[in-house]
Coordinates of C-alpha atoms and ligand atoms in Angstrom, one line a residue:
M790 CA 118.9 -49.6 -23.2
F791 CA 118.0 -52.2 -20.6
W792 CA 114.3 -51.7 -21.4
T793 CA 114.4 -52.3 -25.2
P794 CA 114.7 -56.2 -25.1
L795 CA 112.1 -56.4 -22.3
L796 CA 109.7 -54.2 -24.2
L797 CA 110.2 -56.4 -27.2
I798 CA 109.4 -59.6 -25.2
V799 CA 106.3 -58.0 -23.8
L800 CA 105.2 -56.9 -27.2
I801 CA 105.8 -60.4 -28.7
L802 CA 103.8 -62.0 -25.8
I803 CA 100.9 -59.6 -26.4
L804 CA 101.0 -60.4 -30.1
C805 CA 101.0 -64.2 -29.4
Y806 CA 98.1 -63.7 -27.0
H807 CA 96.2 -62.0 -29.8
I808 CA 97.1 -64.5 -32.4
N809 CA 96.0 -67.3 -30.1
H810 CA 92.8 -65.4 -29.4
L811 CA 92.1 -64.9 -33.1
L812 CA 92.6 -68.6 -33.7
R813 CA 90.2 -69.5 -30.9
D814 CA 86.6 -70.2 -31.7
K815 CA 83.9 -70.4 -29.0
K816 CA 81.9 -73.1 -30.7
F817 CA 85.1 -75.2 -31.3
D818 CA 86.2 -74.7 -27.7
K819 CA 82.9 -76.1 -26.4
I820 CA 83.6 -79.5 -27.9
P821 CA 85.3 -81.9 -25.5
G822 CA 88.9 -82.9 -26.1
P823 CA 92.3 -83.2 -24.6
K824 CA 94.0 -80.2 -23.0
E825 CA 95.6 -77.8 -25.5
I826 CA 98.9 -76.0 -25.1
F827 CA 99.1 -72.2 -25.9
L828 CA 99.6 -71.8 -29.7
I829 CA 100.6 -75.5 -30.3
G830 CA 97.3 -77.0 -29.4
N831 CA 97.7 -80.8 -29.3
G832 CA 100.5 -80.7 -31.9
L833 CA 103.1 -82.3 -29.6
D834 CA 100.9 -85.4 -29.1
F835 CA 100.7 -85.7 -32.8
L836 CA 104.5 -86.1 -33.1
K837 CA 104.4 -89.6 -31.6
D838 CA 105.7 -92.5 -33.6
S839 CA 103.2 -94.1 -35.8
V840 CA 102.3 -96.9 -33.3
A841 CA 101.8 -94.6 -30.3
L842 CA 99.9 -92.2 -32.5
F843 CA 97.5 -95.0 -33.4
T844 CA 97.0 -96.0 -29.8
Y845 CA 96.7 -92.3 -28.7
L846 CA 93.8 -91.7 -31.1
R847 CA 92.1 -94.9 -30.0
N848 CA 92.4 -93.8 -26.4
L849 CA 90.7 -90.6 -27.3
T850 CA 87.7 -92.4 -28.7
H851 CA 87.4 -94.4 -25.5
I852 CA 87.6 -91.3 -23.3
Y853 CA 85.1 -89.2 -25.3
K854 CA 82.1 -91.3 -26.2
D855 CA 80.8 -89.7 -29.5
L856 CA 83.3 -87.2 -30.7
C857 CA 86.2 -84.9 -29.6
K858 CA 88.3 -82.1 -30.9
L859 CA 92.0 -82.2 -31.7
K860 CA 94.0 -79.1 -32.6
I861 CA 97.2 -79.9 -34.4
F862 CA 99.1 -76.6 -34.4
Y863 CA 96.9 -74.4 -36.5
L864 CA 94.6 -77.2 -37.9
K865 CA 91.3 -77.6 -36.2
N866 CA 90.0 -81.2 -36.3
I867 CA 86.8 -82.8 -35.0
L868 CA 87.1 -86.6 -34.6
I869 CA 83.7 -88.2 -35.2
Y870 CA 82.7 -91.8 -34.6
N871 CA 79.0 -92.0 -33.8
P872 CA 76.5 -93.1 -36.4
E873 CA 74.1 -90.1 -36.1
D874 CA 76.8 -87.4 -36.8
V875 CA 78.4 -89.5 -39.5
E876 CA 75.0 -89.7 -41.2
T877 CA 74.6 -85.9 -41.0
I878 CA 77.9 -85.3 -42.7
L879 CA 77.9 -88.1 -45.4
T880 CA 74.3 -87.6 -46.6
S881 CA 74.7 -83.9 -47.1
T882 CA 76.0 -82.6 -50.5
K883 CA 77.2 -79.5 -48.7
Y884 CA 80.2 -81.2 -47.2
N885 CA 81.8 -82.9 -50.1
E886 CA 85.1 -81.1 -50.0
K887 CA 88.0 -83.2 -48.8
G888 CA 90.1 -82.0 -45.9
Y889 CA 93.6 -80.9 -45.4
L890 CA 95.2 -84.4 -46.1
S891 CA 94.1 -84.1 -49.8
Y892 CA 96.6 -81.3 -50.1
F893 CA 99.4 -83.9 -49.8
L894 CA 97.9 -86.2 -52.4
R895 CA 97.4 -83.4 -54.9
P896 CA 100.9 -83.4 -56.4
W897 CA 100.1 -87.0 -57.5
L898 CA 96.3 -87.2 -58.0
K899 CA 95.7 -83.6 -59.0
D900 CA 92.0 -82.8 -59.1
A901 CA 90.7 -86.2 -59.9
I902 CA 87.4 -87.7 -58.7
L903 CA 88.8 -88.6 -55.3
L904 CA 89.9 -85.1 -54.4
S905 CA 87.8 -82.8 -56.5
D906 CA 84.5 -81.2 -55.4
G907 CA 81.5 -79.4 -56.7
T908 CA 80.6 -79.6 -60.3
K909 CA 84.0 -81.0 -61.4
W910 CA 83.5 -84.0 -59.0
H911 CA 79.9 -84.4 -60.2
Q912 CA 80.9 -84.5 -63.8
R913 CA 83.7 -87.0 -63.3
R914 CA 81.5 -89.2 -61.2
K915 CA 79.0 -89.3 -64.1
I916 CA 81.7 -90.1 -66.6
L917 CA 83.2 -92.9 -64.5
T918 CA 80.1 -94.6 -63.2
P919 CA 79.5 -96.7 -66.3
A920 CA 82.9 -98.3 -65.8
F921 CA 81.5 -100.0 -62.8
H922 CA 78.2 -101.1 -64.4
F923 CA 77.4 -104.8 -63.9
N924 CA 78.0 -105.6 -67.5
I925 CA 81.4 -104.0 -67.5
L926 CA 82.3 -105.7 -64.3
R927 CA 81.5 -109.0 -66.1
H928 CA 84.2 -108.1 -68.6
F929 CA 86.7 -107.4 -65.8
S930 CA 85.9 -110.6 -64.0
T931 CA 87.9 -112.5 -66.7
I932 CA 91.0 -110.5 -65.7
L933 CA 90.3 -110.9 -62.0
V934 CA 89.9 -114.7 -62.4
E935 CA 93.2 -115.0 -64.2
N936 CA 95.0 -112.9 -61.5
S937 CA 93.5 -115.0 -58.7
E938 CA 94.9 -118.1 -60.5
K939 CA 98.3 -116.4 -60.7
L940 CA 98.1 -115.7 -57.0
V941 CA 97.5 -119.4 -56.3
E942 CA 100.4 -120.3 -58.5
S943 CA 102.7 -117.8 -56.9
L944 CA 102.0 -119.3 -53.5
R945 CA 102.9 -122.9 -54.6
P946 CA 106.6 -122.6 -53.5
E947 CA 105.4 -121.4 -50.1
T948 CA 103.4 -124.6 -49.2
D949 CA 104.5 -126.3 -46.0
K950 CA 106.8 -123.5 -45.0
S951 CA 106.4 -122.6 -41.4
G952 CA 104.9 -119.3 -42.4
T953 CA 104.6 -116.9 -45.3
D954 CA 104.5 -113.1 -45.2
I955 CA 101.4 -112.8 -47.4
Y956 CA 101.3 -109.0 -48.2
P957 CA 103.8 -109.0 -51.1
F958 CA 101.9 -111.8 -52.9
I959 CA 98.6 -110.1 -52.4
A960 CA 99.8 -106.6 -53.3
G961 CA 101.4 -108.0 -56.4
M962 CA 98.0 -109.5 -57.4
T963 CA 95.9 -106.4 -56.7
L964 CA 98.2 -104.0 -58.4
N965 CA 98.4 -106.1 -61.5
S966 CA 94.6 -106.6 -61.5
I967 CA 93.9 -102.9 -61.3
S968 CA 96.6 -102.2 -63.9
E969 CA 95.0 -104.6 -66.3
T970 CA 91.5 -103.4 -65.7
A971 CA 92.2 -99.6 -65.5
M972 CA 95.0 -99.3 -68.1
G973 CA 94.7 -102.6 -70.1
T974 CA 98.3 -103.4 -69.4
S975 CA 99.7 -106.3 -67.4
L976 CA 102.6 -105.2 -65.1
D977 CA 103.8 -108.8 -65.0
N978 CA 104.1 -109.1 -68.8
E979 CA 106.3 -107.6 -71.5
T980 CA 107.0 -104.4 -69.5
K981 CA 108.4 -106.4 -66.6
D982 CA 111.2 -104.0 -65.8
I983 CA 109.1 -100.9 -66.0
G984 CA 106.2 -102.8 -64.3
T985 CA 108.4 -103.5 -61.3
K986 CA 109.6 -99.9 -61.1
Y987 CA 106.1 -98.6 -61.3
K988 CA 104.9 -100.9 -58.6
E989 CA 107.7 -99.8 -56.3
A990 CA 107.0 -96.1 -57.0
I991 CA 103.4 -96.5 -56.0
H992 CA 104.4 -98.2 -52.8
M993 CA 107.0 -95.6 -51.9
L994 CA 104.6 -92.7 -52.6
G995 CA 102.3 -94.1 -50.0
T996 CA 105.0 -94.1 -47.3
Y997 CA 106.2 -90.6 -48.2
L998 CA 102.7 -89.3 -47.6
L999 CA 102.6 -90.2 -43.9
Y1000 CA 106.2 -89.0 -43.5
R1001 CA 105.1 -85.6 -44.6
V1002 CA 101.9 -85.3 -42.7
Q1003 CA 103.7 -85.9 -39.4
R1004 CA 106.4 -83.3 -40.1
F1005 CA 104.6 -80.0 -40.1
W1006 CA 107.7 -78.2 -41.3
L1007 CA 107.4 -80.1 -44.6
H1008 CA 103.8 -79.0 -45.1
P1009 CA 104.6 -76.0 -47.2
Q1010 CA 105.1 -77.2 -50.7
A1011 CA 108.2 -75.1 -51.3
L1012 CA 110.0 -76.5 -48.3
F1013 CA 108.9 -80.1 -49.1
N1014 CA 110.3 -79.7 -52.6
L1015 CA 113.7 -78.8 -51.2
S1016 CA 113.8 -81.8 -48.8
P1017 CA 115.4 -85.2 -49.9
V1018 CA 112.0 -86.9 -49.6
G1019 CA 110.4 -84.2 -51.7
R1020 CA 113.0 -84.6 -54.4
S1021 CA 112.6 -88.3 -54.3
Q1022 CA 108.9 -88.0 -54.6
K1023 CA 109.3 -85.9 -57.7
K1024 CA 111.4 -88.7 -59.3
L1025 CA 108.8 -91.3 -58.4
L1026 CA 106.0 -89.2 -59.9
K1027 CA 108.0 -89.0 -63.1
V1028 CA 108.3 -92.8 -63.2
I1029 CA 104.5 -93.1 -62.8
S1030 CA 103.6 -90.5 -65.3
S1031 CA 106.0 -91.7 -68.0
F1032 CA 104.7 -95.3 -67.8
R1033 CA 101.1 -94.1 -67.8
D1034 CA 101.7 -91.8 -70.8
H1035 CA 103.3 -94.7 -72.7
V1036 CA 100.3 -97.0 -72.0
I1037 CA 97.8 -94.3 -72.9
K1038 CA 99.6 -93.5 -76.2
Q1039 CA 99.6 -97.1 -77.2
R1040 CA 96.0 -97.6 -76.4
R1041 CA 95.0 -94.5 -78.3
E1042 CA 97.1 -95.4 -81.4
N1043 CA 95.7 -98.9 -81.6
G1044 CA 92.2 -97.5 -81.3
T1045 CA 90.9 -100.6 -79.6
Y1046 CA 88.6 -98.4 -77.4
K1047 CA 86.2 -97.2 -80.1
N1048 CA 82.6 -97.7 -79.0
L1049 CA 83.3 -100.6 -76.7
Y1050 CA 81.4 -99.0 -73.9
T1051 CA 78.4 -98.0 -75.9
D1052 CA 78.3 -101.4 -77.5
V1053 CA 78.3 -103.5 -74.4
K1054 CA 74.9 -105.0 -74.0
D1055 CA 73.4 -107.4 -71.6
D1056 CA 73.8 -110.5 -73.6
D1057 CA 77.0 -110.1 -75.6
V1058 CA 79.5 -110.8 -72.9
V1059 CA 80.8 -114.2 -72.3
I1060 CA 83.4 -114.7 -69.6
G1061 CA 86.7 -115.8 -71.0
Q1062 CA 86.3 -114.0 -74.3
S1063 CA 89.3 -112.1 -75.5
K1064 CA 87.9 -108.7 -76.2
R1065 CA 89.7 -106.9 -73.4
L1066 CA 88.2 -103.7 -72.0
A1067 CA 89.9 -101.2 -69.8
M1068 CA 88.6 -98.3 -67.8
L1069 CA 90.9 -96.2 -69.9
D1070 CA 88.9 -97.0 -73.0
L1071 CA 85.9 -95.3 -71.5
L1072 CA 88.0 -92.2 -70.8
L1073 CA 89.3 -92.2 -74.3
E1074 CA 85.8 -92.6 -75.7
T1075 CA 84.7 -89.6 -73.5
E1076 CA 87.6 -87.6 -74.8
E1077 CA 86.3 -88.0 -78.3
K1078 CA 83.0 -86.6 -77.2
G1079 CA 85.0 -83.6 -75.8
K1080 CA 84.0 -84.2 -72.2
I1081 CA 87.4 -84.8 -70.8
D1082 CA 90.9 -83.8 -71.8
I1083 CA 94.2 -85.6 -71.5
E1084 CA 95.0 -84.1 -68.1
G1085 CA 91.7 -85.4 -66.9
I1086 CA 92.4 -88.8 -68.2
N1087 CA 95.9 -88.9 -66.6
E1088 CA 94.6 -87.9 -63.2
E1089 CA 91.8 -90.4 -63.3
V1090 CA 94.0 -93.3 -64.3
D1091 CA 96.5 -92.4 -61.5
T1092 CA 93.6 -92.3 -59.0
F1093 CA 92.4 -95.7 -59.9
M1094 CA 95.9 -97.1 -59.6
F1095 CA 96.2 -95.5 -56.2
E1096 CA 92.7 -96.2 -54.8
G1097 CA 92.3 -99.6 -56.4
H1098 CA 95.1 -101.7 -55.2
D1099 CA 96.4 -101.1 -51.6
T1100 CA 92.9 -100.7 -50.2
T1101 CA 92.0 -104.2 -51.4
A1102 CA 95.4 -105.7 -50.6
C1103 CA 95.2 -104.6 -47.0
V1104 CA 91.7 -106.1 -46.5
L1105 CA 92.8 -109.3 -48.1
Q1106 CA 95.8 -109.8 -45.9
F1107 CA 93.6 -109.4 -42.8
A1108 CA 91.1 -111.7 -44.3
F1109 CA 93.6 -114.5 -44.9
M1110 CA 94.9 -114.0 -41.3
I1111 CA 91.5 -114.1 -39.7
I1112 CA 90.3 -117.1 -41.7
A1113 CA 93.5 -119.0 -40.9
N1114 CA 92.6 -118.4 -37.2
H1115 CA 89.0 -119.7 -37.6
P1116 CA 89.1 -123.2 -39.0
E1117 CA 85.3 -123.5 -38.7
V1118 CA 84.8 -120.5 -40.9
Q1119 CA 87.3 -121.8 -43.4
D1120 CA 85.4 -125.1 -43.6
K1121 CA 82.1 -123.3 -44.2
I1122 CA 83.6 -121.2 -47.0
L1123 CA 84.9 -124.3 -48.6
E1124 CA 81.6 -126.2 -48.2
E1125 CA 79.8 -123.3 -49.9
Y1126 CA 82.3 -123.4 -52.7
R1127 CA 81.8 -127.1 -53.2
H1128 CA 78.1 -126.7 -53.1
I1129 CA 78.3 -124.2 -56.0
F1130 CA 80.9 -125.9 -58.1
G1131 CA 80.6 -129.6 -57.3
T1132 CA 83.5 -131.4 -58.7
S1133 CA 83.8 -129.2 -61.7
N1134 CA 86.8 -127.0 -62.1
R1135 CA 85.2 -124.4 -64.4
K1136 CA 86.0 -120.8 -64.0
P1137 CA 83.7 -118.8 -61.6
T1138 CA 81.0 -116.7 -63.3
M1139 CA 79.2 -113.6 -62.0
S1140 CA 76.3 -115.7 -60.8
D1141 CA 78.6 -118.0 -59.0
L1142 CA 80.0 -115.0 -57.2
S1143 CA 76.6 -113.8 -56.1
E1144 CA 76.0 -117.3 -54.6
M1145 CA 79.1 -117.0 -52.4
K1146 CA 76.9 -115.6 -49.7
Y1147 CA 78.8 -116.9 -46.7
L1148 CA 82.1 -115.8 -48.1
E1149 CA 80.6 -112.4 -48.6
C1150 CA 79.7 -112.3 -44.9
C1151 CA 83.2 -113.2 -44.0
I1152 CA 84.6 -110.3 -46.1
K1153 CA 82.1 -107.9 -44.7
E1154 CA 83.1 -108.9 -41.2
T1155 CA 86.8 -108.5 -42.1
L1156 CA 85.9 -105.0 -43.4
R1157 CA 84.2 -104.2 -40.1
L1158 CA 87.2 -105.1 -38.0
Y1159 CA 89.9 -104.1 -40.5
P1160 CA 88.4 -101.3 -42.7
S1161 CA 91.4 -100.5 -44.9
V1162 CA 90.2 -96.9 -45.4
H1163 CA 90.0 -96.4 -41.6
F1164 CA 89.3 -92.7 -41.7
I1165 CA 87.9 -90.1 -44.1
I1166 CA 87.9 -86.4 -43.9
R1167 CA 85.5 -83.7 -44.9
Y1168 CA 86.2 -80.0 -44.7
C1169 CA 83.6 -77.7 -43.2
K1170 CA 83.2 -74.9 -45.7
Q1171 CA 80.0 -73.9 -44.0
K1172 CA 79.1 -74.4 -40.3
L1173 CA 77.8 -77.9 -39.6
K1174 CA 75.2 -78.7 -37.0
L1175 CA 75.8 -82.0 -35.3
K1176 CA 73.7 -83.8 -32.7
D1177 CA 75.1 -81.9 -29.7
Y1178 CA 77.7 -79.5 -31.1
E1179 CA 78.4 -77.2 -34.0
C1180 CA 81.5 -77.5 -36.2
P1181 CA 82.7 -74.0 -37.1
V1182 CA 83.8 -73.1 -40.6
G1183 CA 87.3 -74.1 -41.3
T1184 CA 87.4 -77.4 -39.3
D1185 CA 88.2 -80.7 -40.7
C1186 CA 85.7 -83.5 -39.7
V1187 CA 87.7 -86.7 -39.4
I1188 CA 85.4 -89.7 -39.5
F1189 CA 87.0 -92.6 -37.7
I1190 CA 85.6 -95.6 -39.5
F1191 CA 87.8 -98.0 -37.4
D1192 CA 86.3 -96.9 -34.1
L1193 CA 82.8 -96.6 -35.5
H1194 CA 82.9 -100.3 -36.4
R1195 CA 84.0 -101.3 -33.0
R1196 CA 81.4 -99.6 -30.9
S1197 CA 80.0 -101.9 -28.2
D1198 CA 76.6 -100.2 -28.3
Q1199 CA 76.2 -101.1 -32.0
F1200 CA 77.8 -104.5 -32.3
V1201 CA 77.4 -107.5 -30.0
E1202 CA 80.9 -108.6 -28.9
P1203 CA 82.5 -106.0 -31.2
L1204 CA 86.0 -107.4 -31.1
K1205 CA 85.0 -110.9 -32.1
F1206 CA 85.1 -112.1 -35.7
R1207 CA 81.6 -113.3 -36.3
P1208 CA 80.6 -113.4 -40.0
E1209 CA 77.1 -114.7 -38.9
R1210 CA 76.2 -111.2 -37.8
F1211 CA 75.9 -110.3 -41.5
Q1212 CA 73.6 -113.3 -42.2
E1213 CA 70.8 -111.7 -40.2
E1214 CA 69.0 -108.4 -40.7
P1215 CA 71.4 -105.7 -39.4
T1216 CA 70.9 -104.8 -35.8
W1217 CA 72.8 -101.5 -36.3
P1218 CA 71.8 -98.3 -38.1
P1219 CA 73.1 -97.9 -41.7
F1220 CA 75.8 -95.4 -40.8
A1221 CA 77.3 -97.6 -38.1
Y1222 CA 79.0 -99.7 -40.8
I1223 CA 80.6 -97.8 -43.7
P1224 CA 83.7 -99.6 -44.9
F1225 CA 83.1 -98.0 -48.4
S1226 CA 81.9 -94.7 -46.9
A1227 CA 78.2 -93.9 -47.8
G1228 CA 76.1 -91.3 -49.5
P1229 CA 76.8 -89.6 -52.8
R1230 CA 80.6 -89.8 -52.3
N1231 CA 80.9 -93.5 -51.5
C1232 CA 83.4 -95.8 -53.0
I1233 CA 82.8 -96.2 -56.7
G1234 CA 84.9 -99.4 -56.8
Q1235 CA 83.1 -101.3 -54.1
K1236 CA 81.5 -104.0 -56.3
F1237 CA 84.8 -104.4 -58.1
A1238 CA 86.7 -104.8 -54.8
M1239 CA 84.1 -107.4 -53.6
M1240 CA 84.5 -109.4 -56.8
E1241 CA 88.3 -109.3 -56.5
M1242 CA 88.3 -110.4 -52.9
K1243 CA 85.8 -113.2 -53.4
L1244 CA 87.8 -114.6 -56.3
A1245 CA 91.1 -114.4 -54.5
I1246 CA 90.0 -116.0 -51.3
S1247 CA 87.9 -118.8 -52.9
A1248 CA 90.7 -119.6 -55.3
V1249 CA 93.3 -119.8 -52.6
L1250 CA 91.2 -121.8 -50.1
Q1251 CA 90.3 -124.3 -52.7
Q1252 CA 94.0 -125.2 -53.2
Y1253 CA 95.4 -124.6 -49.8
R1254 CA 94.4 -125.0 -46.2
L1255 CA 95.4 -122.0 -44.2
L1256 CA 96.9 -122.4 -40.8
P1257 CA 97.4 -119.6 -38.2
V1258 CA 100.8 -118.1 -37.6
T1259 CA 100.0 -114.4 -36.8
K1260 CA 97.1 -114.1 -34.4
P1261 CA 94.6 -111.2 -34.3
E1262 CA 95.8 -110.2 -30.9
D1263 CA 99.5 -110.0 -32.1
I1264 CA 98.7 -107.3 -34.6
V1265 CA 100.0 -103.8 -33.8
F1266 CA 98.6 -101.1 -36.0
I1267 CA 100.5 -98.1 -37.3
T1268 CA 99.0 -94.8 -38.5
D1269 CA 99.0 -94.6 -42.2
I1270 CA 96.4 -93.6 -44.8
V1271 CA 95.4 -97.3 -45.0
L1272 CA 95.1 -99.6 -42.0
R1273 CA 98.5 -101.3 -41.8
P1274 CA 100.1 -103.7 -39.4
R1275 CA 103.6 -102.8 -38.0
D1276 CA 104.9 -106.3 -38.6
P1277 CA 104.3 -108.6 -41.6
I1278 CA 101.3 -110.9 -41.3
Y1279 CA 102.2 -114.6 -41.6
V1280 CA 100.0 -117.4 -42.6
K1281 CA 100.9 -121.1 -43.2
F1282 CA 99.8 -122.7 -46.5
V1283 CA 99.2 -126.4 -46.7
K1284 CA 98.3 -128.2 -50.0
R1285 CA 94.8 -129.7 -49.8
Ligands
HEM2590 C1 88.3 -103.1 -50.1 C2 88.7 -102.1 -50.9 C3 88.2 -100.7 -50.9 C4 87.8 -99.9 -49.8 C5 87.7 -100.4 -48.3 C6 87.5 -98.6 -50.3 C7 87.0 -97.6 -49.5 C8 86.7 -96.3 -50.0 C9 86.2 -95.2 -49.2 C10 85.9 -95.3 -47.7 C11 86.0 -94.2 -50.0 C12 85.6 -92.8 -49.6 C13 86.8 -91.9 -49.5 C14 86.6 -90.5 -49.0 O1 85.4 -90.1 -48.7 O2 87.6 -89.8 -48.8 C15 86.4 -94.6 -51.3 C16 86.3 -93.8 -52.5 C17 86.7 -94.1 -53.7 N1 87.1 -95.4 -54.1 FE1 87.3 -97.0 -52.9 N2 87.7 -98.6 -51.7 C18 88.1 -99.8 -52.1 C19 88.4 -100.2 -53.3 C20 88.4 -99.4 -54.5 C21 88.7 -99.9 -55.8 C22 89.1 -101.3 -56.2 C23 88.5 -98.8 -56.6 C24 88.7 -98.7 -58.1 C25 88.7 -99.6 -59.0 C26 88.2 -97.7 -55.8 C27 87.9 -96.4 -56.2 C28 87.5 -95.3 -55.5 C29 87.3 -94.0 -56.0 C30 87.5 -93.5 -57.4 C31 86.8 -93.2 -54.9 C32 86.4 -91.8 -54.9 C33 84.9 -91.7 -55.2 C34 84.4 -90.2 -55.1 O3 85.0 -89.4 -54.4 O4 83.3 -90.0 -55.7 N3 88.1 -98.1 -54.5 N4 86.8 -95.9 -51.3
NAG2591 C1 96.4 -95.4 -23.9 O1 95.7 -95.8 -22.7 C2 96.4 -96.8 -22.0 C3 95.6 -97.3 -20.9 O2 94.4 -96.6 -20.7 C4 97.8 -96.2 -21.5 O3 98.5 -97.2 -20.8 C5 98.6 -95.8 -22.7 O4 99.8 -95.2 -22.3 C6 97.8 -94.8 -23.6 N1 98.6 -94.6 -24.8 C7 98.8 -93.4 -25.4 C8 99.7 -93.4 -26.5 O5 98.3 -92.4 -25.0
NAG2592 C1 100.5 -111.7 -70.5 O1 101.3 -112.8 -71.0 C2 100.6 -114.0 -71.1 C3 101.6 -115.1 -71.6 O2 102.9 -114.7 -71.4 C4 99.5 -113.8 -72.1 O3 98.8 -115.0 -72.2 C5 98.6 -112.7 -71.7 O4 97.6 -112.4 -72.7 C6 99.3 -111.4 -71.5 N1 98.4 -110.4 -70.9 C7 98.4 -109.1 -71.3 C8 97.4 -108.2 -70.7 O5 99.2 -108.6 -72.1
NAG2593 C1 99.5 -101.7 -80.0 O1 100.0 -102.1 -81.2 C2 101.4 -102.2 -81.2 C3 101.9 -102.5 -82.6 O2 100.9 -102.9 -83.4 C4 101.8 -103.3 -80.2 O3 103.2 -103.5 -80.1 C5 101.2 -103.0 -78.8 O4 101.5 -104.1 -77.9 C6 99.8 -102.7 -78.9 N1 99.4 -102.2 -77.6 C7 98.2 -102.5 -77.0 C8 98.0 -101.9 -75.6 O5 97.5 -103.3 -77.4

């Protein structure tokens, strides 16, 4: 009788030992990294609050020079932040599958371009690429100009206050811009009530994502669905899909999309004209040709709404903060603007935008220090040979763009905001600076994002002088899918 429980314990221990042994991998074990605990790996470290977790990860990248491993319970991760290995991963077409994190996005974005792989991804990429062609972007610039003007207007009541939390203003602008360009519908307009609900739903979904990632017991879909947050997420997804369905239905019925994309030629686009194009039109056109179905359209529209607003909003809030803290930079941006426009108050054109070279350097430097997509993940379906190590099958390669951009062996005075470094030929290899990722799976919206940011910053600076309130050294980051500060960022606006 006495022996039975003891025997059971011994058996369990032996079983655990074998499971642990099965989960081990010699190649993986060779990679340097923090000490692991039996069965749990580094899982306990990962349960830190979102500020400590951010610091913990940065500490790792300081201790281990080029890469390190991190085992979160059963998940094997290799954290990579050196240009050579980043190049190996991103240039290969073999590693285009997204990692474990995409599992949490799937209930929302399904199998759209951002998450899909293989032929499906390839086909979608081919369909969507024309939406970002120069001539189409010219169409969109009208919408972006209007929204930057609206941003300027919305800031008017803020002038001369001791400081303004800028994020809500900027996020409102970027969400409306992407809504008008992707779906052809202004969230600020007739659908004001639905528009606000939709906006809130998208923001809430972002916060639920991190909540779930950190709580491993919510990882299994069935358990998550039962939890309060899981149920709430389901409701939010319904808000998003019903609004999106309504917009698509209207657009389809009105038939405004017919042949717009095939008709767009170099010379027939004048900025300010009223023929309004949306990315959705391209998808509807493709549907007529039988190359995409309604599920496909839905998931792509949702993906643009997700990828296309918060990424840009986060960069813009850091840009306003850092420009406010560098009056000499602010003056140079304004000087460039006045050189291009003189005393005219005409609306900016595509060629004006390409002349905003110094502003572009400022945005690039902001993206270096504050890359809103601060990490990306690739799953190793096949083993991957790195510079010094080998990633075994089944690991997630996490590329830390944030740490890559702050390497002192790649950038002179890496923590300093110095837009001038982008005025010269780069002194760093191409894969040391990848705010939009690189290779075949890079950001499809990068030109769009650059346009939007240039228009917003130049419009605001022209009307207001920015004075510093939040300083770069005050910023405490939290771990989230996009790079986010813990506390609101404040800037003071003074009428020029
Ligand atoms: C400053 C703003 C932006 C930044 C920093 C950014 C960054 C990135 C990065 C790093 C990736 C690679 C993701 C990965 O490999 O997992 C990506 C992919 C993507 N981005 Fe952006 N992005 C921005 C704005 C936008 C905008 C405005 C749009 C749409 C209008 C957009 C649409 C996409 C799409 C669809 C993908 C997936 C491409 C593919 O997998 O083939 N992005 N972005
Ligand atoms: C990171 O490192 C600093 C100093 O090296 C230490 O004080 C801090 O506790 C570490 N933070 C975490 C979360 O590990
Ligand atoms: C939004 O409303 C304004 C005026 O209320 C109008 O000029 C503009 O065309 C509308 N935009 C859209 C996309 O419906
Ligand atoms: C489509 O047409 C209907 C009625 O003609 C109109 O109410 C609606 O605003 C139009 N929608 C779009 C997206 O143009």
